[in-house]
Coordinates of C-alpha atoms in Angstrom, one line a residue:
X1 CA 6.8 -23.2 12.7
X2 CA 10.1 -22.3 14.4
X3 CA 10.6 -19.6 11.4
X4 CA 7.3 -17.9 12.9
X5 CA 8.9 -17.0 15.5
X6 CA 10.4 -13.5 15.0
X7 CA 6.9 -12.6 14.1
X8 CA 6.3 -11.9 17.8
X9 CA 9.7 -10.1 18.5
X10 CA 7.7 -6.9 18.1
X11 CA 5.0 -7.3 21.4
X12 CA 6.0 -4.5 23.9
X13 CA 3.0 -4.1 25.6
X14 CA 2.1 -6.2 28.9
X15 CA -1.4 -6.9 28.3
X16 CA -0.8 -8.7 25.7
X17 CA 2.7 -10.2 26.6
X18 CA 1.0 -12.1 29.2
X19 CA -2.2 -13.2 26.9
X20 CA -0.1 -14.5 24.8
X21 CA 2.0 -16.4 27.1
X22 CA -1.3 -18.0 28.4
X23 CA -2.2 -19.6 25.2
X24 CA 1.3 -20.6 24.4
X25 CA 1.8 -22.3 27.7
X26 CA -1.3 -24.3 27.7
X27 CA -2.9 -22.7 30.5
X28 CA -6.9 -22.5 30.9
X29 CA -8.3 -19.9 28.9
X30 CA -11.5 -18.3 28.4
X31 CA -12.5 -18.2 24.8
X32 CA -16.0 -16.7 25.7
X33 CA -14.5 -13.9 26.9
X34 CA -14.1 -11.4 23.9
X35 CA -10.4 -10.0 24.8
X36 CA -9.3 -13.0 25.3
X37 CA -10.5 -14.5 22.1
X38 CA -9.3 -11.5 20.2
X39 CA -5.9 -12.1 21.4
X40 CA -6.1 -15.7 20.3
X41 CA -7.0 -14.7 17.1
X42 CA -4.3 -12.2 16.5
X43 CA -1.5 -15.1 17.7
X44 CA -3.6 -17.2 15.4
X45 CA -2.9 -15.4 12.3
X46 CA 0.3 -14.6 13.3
X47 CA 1.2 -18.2 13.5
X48 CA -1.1 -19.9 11.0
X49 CA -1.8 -17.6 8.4
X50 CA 1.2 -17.9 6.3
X51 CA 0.5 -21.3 5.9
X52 CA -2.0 -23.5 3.9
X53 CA -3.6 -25.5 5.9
X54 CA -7.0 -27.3 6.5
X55 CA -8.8 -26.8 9.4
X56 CA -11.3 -28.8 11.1
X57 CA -13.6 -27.0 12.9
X58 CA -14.5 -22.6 12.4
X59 CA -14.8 -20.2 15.1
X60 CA -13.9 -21.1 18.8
X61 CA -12.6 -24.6 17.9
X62 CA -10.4 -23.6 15.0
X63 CA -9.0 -21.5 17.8
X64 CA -8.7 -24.8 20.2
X65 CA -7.6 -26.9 17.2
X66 CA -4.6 -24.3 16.4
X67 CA -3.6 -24.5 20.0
X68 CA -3.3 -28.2 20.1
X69 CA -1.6 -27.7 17.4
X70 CA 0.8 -25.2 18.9
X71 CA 1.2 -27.4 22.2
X72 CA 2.9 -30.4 20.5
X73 CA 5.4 -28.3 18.7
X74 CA 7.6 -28.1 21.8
X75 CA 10.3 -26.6 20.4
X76 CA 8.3 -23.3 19.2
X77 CA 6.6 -22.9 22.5
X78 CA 10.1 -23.0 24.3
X79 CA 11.6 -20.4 21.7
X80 CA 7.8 -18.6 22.1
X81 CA 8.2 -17.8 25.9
X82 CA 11.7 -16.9 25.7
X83 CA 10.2 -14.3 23.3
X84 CA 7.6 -13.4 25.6
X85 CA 10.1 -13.1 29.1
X86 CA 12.2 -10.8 27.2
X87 CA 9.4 -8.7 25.9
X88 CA 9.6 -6.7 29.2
X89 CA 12.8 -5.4 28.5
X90 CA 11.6 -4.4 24.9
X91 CA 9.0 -2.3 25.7
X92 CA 10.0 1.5 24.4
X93 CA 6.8 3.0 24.8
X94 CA 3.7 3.7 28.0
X95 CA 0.9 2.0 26.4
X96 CA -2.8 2.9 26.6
X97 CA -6.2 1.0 26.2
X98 CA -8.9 3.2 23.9
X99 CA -12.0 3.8 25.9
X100 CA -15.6 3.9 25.6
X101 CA -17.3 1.9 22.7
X102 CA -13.7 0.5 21.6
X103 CA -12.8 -0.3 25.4
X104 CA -13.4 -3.9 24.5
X105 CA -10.6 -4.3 22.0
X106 CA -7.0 -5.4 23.1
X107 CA -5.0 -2.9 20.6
X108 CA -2.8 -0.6 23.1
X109 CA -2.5 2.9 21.7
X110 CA 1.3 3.4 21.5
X111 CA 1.8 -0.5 21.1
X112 CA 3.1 -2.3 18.1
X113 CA 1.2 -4.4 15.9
X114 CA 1.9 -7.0 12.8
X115 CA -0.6 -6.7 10.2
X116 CA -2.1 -10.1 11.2
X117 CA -2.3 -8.6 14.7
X118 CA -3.9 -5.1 13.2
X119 CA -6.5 -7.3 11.3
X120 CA -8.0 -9.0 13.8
X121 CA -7.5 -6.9 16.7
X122 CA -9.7 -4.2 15.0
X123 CA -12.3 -7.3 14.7
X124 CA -11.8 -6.7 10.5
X125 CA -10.5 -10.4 10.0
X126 CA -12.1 -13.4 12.6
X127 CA -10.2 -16.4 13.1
X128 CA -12.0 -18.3 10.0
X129 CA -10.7 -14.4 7.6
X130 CA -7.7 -15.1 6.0
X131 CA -5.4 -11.9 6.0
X132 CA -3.0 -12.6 3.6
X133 CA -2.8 -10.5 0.9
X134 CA -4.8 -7.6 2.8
X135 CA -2.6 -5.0 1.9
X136 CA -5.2 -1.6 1.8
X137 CA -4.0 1.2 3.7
X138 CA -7.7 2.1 4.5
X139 CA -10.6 0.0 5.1
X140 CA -14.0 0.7 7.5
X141 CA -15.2 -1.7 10.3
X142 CA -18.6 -2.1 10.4
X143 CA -18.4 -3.8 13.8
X144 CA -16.3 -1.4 15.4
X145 CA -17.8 1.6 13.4
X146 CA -14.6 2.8 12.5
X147 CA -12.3 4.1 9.6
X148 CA -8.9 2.6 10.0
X149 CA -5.9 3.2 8.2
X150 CA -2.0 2.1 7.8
X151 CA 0.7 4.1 7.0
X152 CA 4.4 3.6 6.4
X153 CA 6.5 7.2 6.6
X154 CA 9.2 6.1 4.1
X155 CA 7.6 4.5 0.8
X156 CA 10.2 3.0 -1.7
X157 CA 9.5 2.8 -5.4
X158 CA 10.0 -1.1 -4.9
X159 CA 7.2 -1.8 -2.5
X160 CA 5.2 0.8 -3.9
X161 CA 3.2 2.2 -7.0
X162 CA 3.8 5.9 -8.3
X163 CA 0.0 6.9 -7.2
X164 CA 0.5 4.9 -4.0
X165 CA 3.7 6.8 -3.1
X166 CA 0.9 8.8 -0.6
X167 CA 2.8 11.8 1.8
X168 CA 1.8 10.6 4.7
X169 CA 3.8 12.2 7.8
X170 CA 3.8 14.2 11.0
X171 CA 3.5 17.5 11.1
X172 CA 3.7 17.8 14.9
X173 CA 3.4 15.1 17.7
X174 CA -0.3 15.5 17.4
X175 CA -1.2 16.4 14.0
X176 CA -1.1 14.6 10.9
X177 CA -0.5 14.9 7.1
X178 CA -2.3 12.0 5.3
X179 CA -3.2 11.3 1.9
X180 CA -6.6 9.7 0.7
X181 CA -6.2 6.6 -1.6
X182 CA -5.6 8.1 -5.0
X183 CA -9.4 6.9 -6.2
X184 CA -11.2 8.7 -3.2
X185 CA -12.3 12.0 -4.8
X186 CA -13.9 15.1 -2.6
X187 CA -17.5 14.2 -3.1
X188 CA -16.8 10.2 -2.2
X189 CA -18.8 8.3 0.6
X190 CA -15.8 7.6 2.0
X191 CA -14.1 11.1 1.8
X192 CA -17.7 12.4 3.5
X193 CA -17.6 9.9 5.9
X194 CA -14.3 11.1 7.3
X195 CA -15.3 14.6 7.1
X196 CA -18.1 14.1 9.0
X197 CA -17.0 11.2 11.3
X198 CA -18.0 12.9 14.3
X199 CA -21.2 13.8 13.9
X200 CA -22.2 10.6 12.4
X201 CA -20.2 9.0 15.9
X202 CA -17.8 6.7 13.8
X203 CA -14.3 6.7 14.9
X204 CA -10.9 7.5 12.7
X205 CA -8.0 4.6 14.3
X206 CA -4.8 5.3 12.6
X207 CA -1.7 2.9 12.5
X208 CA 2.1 3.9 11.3
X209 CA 5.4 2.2 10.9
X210 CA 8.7 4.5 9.6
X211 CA 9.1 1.8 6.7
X212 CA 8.2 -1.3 5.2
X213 CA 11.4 -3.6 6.4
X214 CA 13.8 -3.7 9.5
X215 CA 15.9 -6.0 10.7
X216 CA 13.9 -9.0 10.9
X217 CA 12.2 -11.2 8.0
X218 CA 9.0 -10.2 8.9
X219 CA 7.8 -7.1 7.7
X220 CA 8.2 -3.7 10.2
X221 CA 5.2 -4.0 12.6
X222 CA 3.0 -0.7 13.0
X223 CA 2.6 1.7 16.2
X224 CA -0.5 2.4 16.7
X225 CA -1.2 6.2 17.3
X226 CA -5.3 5.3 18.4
X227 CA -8.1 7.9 18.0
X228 CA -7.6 10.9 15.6
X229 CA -10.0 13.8 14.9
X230 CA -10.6 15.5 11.5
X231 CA -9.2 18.8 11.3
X232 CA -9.0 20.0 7.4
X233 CA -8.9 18.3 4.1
X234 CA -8.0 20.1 0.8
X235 CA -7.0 19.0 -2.8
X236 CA -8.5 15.7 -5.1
X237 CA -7.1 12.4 -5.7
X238 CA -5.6 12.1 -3.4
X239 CA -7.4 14.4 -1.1
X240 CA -5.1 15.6 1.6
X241 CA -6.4 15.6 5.4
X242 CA -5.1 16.8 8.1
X243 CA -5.6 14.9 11.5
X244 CA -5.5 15.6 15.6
X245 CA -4.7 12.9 17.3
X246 CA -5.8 12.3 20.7
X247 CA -2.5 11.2 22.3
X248 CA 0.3 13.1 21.0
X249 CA 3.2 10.5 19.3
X250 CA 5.5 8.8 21.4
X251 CA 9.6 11.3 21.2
X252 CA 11.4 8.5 19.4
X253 CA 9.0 7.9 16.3
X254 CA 7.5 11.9 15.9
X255 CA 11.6 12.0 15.4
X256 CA 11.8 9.5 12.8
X257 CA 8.4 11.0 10.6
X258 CA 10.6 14.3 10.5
X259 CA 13.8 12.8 9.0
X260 CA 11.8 10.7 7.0
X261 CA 9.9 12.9 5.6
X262 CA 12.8 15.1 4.9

């Protein structure tokens, strides 16, 4: 488990710093309580994912038997909340919570997120959802009534496919170029439902990272820019939208979608 590690290097946001540290440390937690259970199912996946393994119990005590799991590996917890005391000093960004009908959920806007993390903190993936090999950039919540998507500014031939190579990037700190997957045409349910995501009272979450690695093994974690409104869409497969977001990007990464983007 120590080589799980460095995939918490990335938590910069307080909240969640100091949920985490709860469950590592052993102290009494309340899975009833929804945030709290969220955030043990993010470390969860985080931890437990990448591995085959066969669980006893589903729900709350998978959750429990994963922590007892956790608690005898001392060595990880130690190398765990070293992780967590230096995440203060880490943190690059002001964080925010969303509000109304998403107020419950623990994803900061302006905080950085694994995929694992992203998964279940949107409530797409509970602790008994496995999230490897969830890999869509777009995918809609039913629980959460939302359209959420990933994006990575700089996509590499490698990691990606021709009609993936989507130009995703910022056009301004608050407003967005992003592509539709290339099998979304104009007249699609899920091209209409973005259109019209207001009126119908669904939400539009948007997450982005600059590229797919950095300098740890794990793959870059995403920022999550929150709550964005439609503003335009033109073109087919992919259709091109523009969105408003509701907190304009953080300096720092607005920087890096420009020079990305060339």
């Amino acid at each position: 488990m120590l080589s799980r590690v460095n995939a918490l290097v990335h938590v910069d946001d307080v909240p969640r710093i100091e949920a985490y540290r709860a469950l590592v440390s052993g102290a009494v937690v309340n899975l009833d309580d929804q945030q709290c259970a969220l955030y043990a199912t993010m470390l969860h996946h985080t931890l437990w994912s990448p591995a085959k393994r066969e669980w006893h119990g589903q729900g709350q005590d998978r959750l429990l038997e994963g922590l007892e799991l956790l608690h005898r590996e001392s060595a990880v917890v130690e190398e765990l909340m070293q992780v967590f005391d230096e995440a203060h000093e880490r943190i690059k960004h002001v964080s925010f919570p969303l509000a109304g009908s998403l107020a419950d959920l623990p994803i900061r806007v302006h905080a950085r997120y694994s995929r694992a993390e992203m998964l279940a903190g949107i409530r797409w993936a509970d602790v008994d959802t496995g999230v490897a090999g969830q890999v869509a950039g777009v995918r809609f919540v039913p629980r959460i009534q939302a359209d959420v998507f990933d994006v990575t500014w700089q996509k590499s031939e490698r990691d990606y496919s021709p009609i993936t190579m989507y130009r995703d990037y910022a056009i301004s700190p608050t407003l967005l170029n992003w592509e539709s997957q290339h099998a979304a045409h104009r007249d699609s349910q899920a091209v209409r439902r973005y259109v019209n995501h207001e009126s119908a009272g669904t939400h539009v979450l948007i997450f982005a990272r600059e590229s797919k690695s950095w300098e740890f093994a794990s793959a870059r974690p995403f920022l999550f820019l929150g709550d964005a409104r439609y503003i335009s869409h033109s073109g087919e497969r992919p259709v091109t939208f523009r969105w408003e977001l509701q907190r304009p990007l953080p300096a720092d990464f607005f920087t890096a979608s420009e020079v990305l983007a060339g």
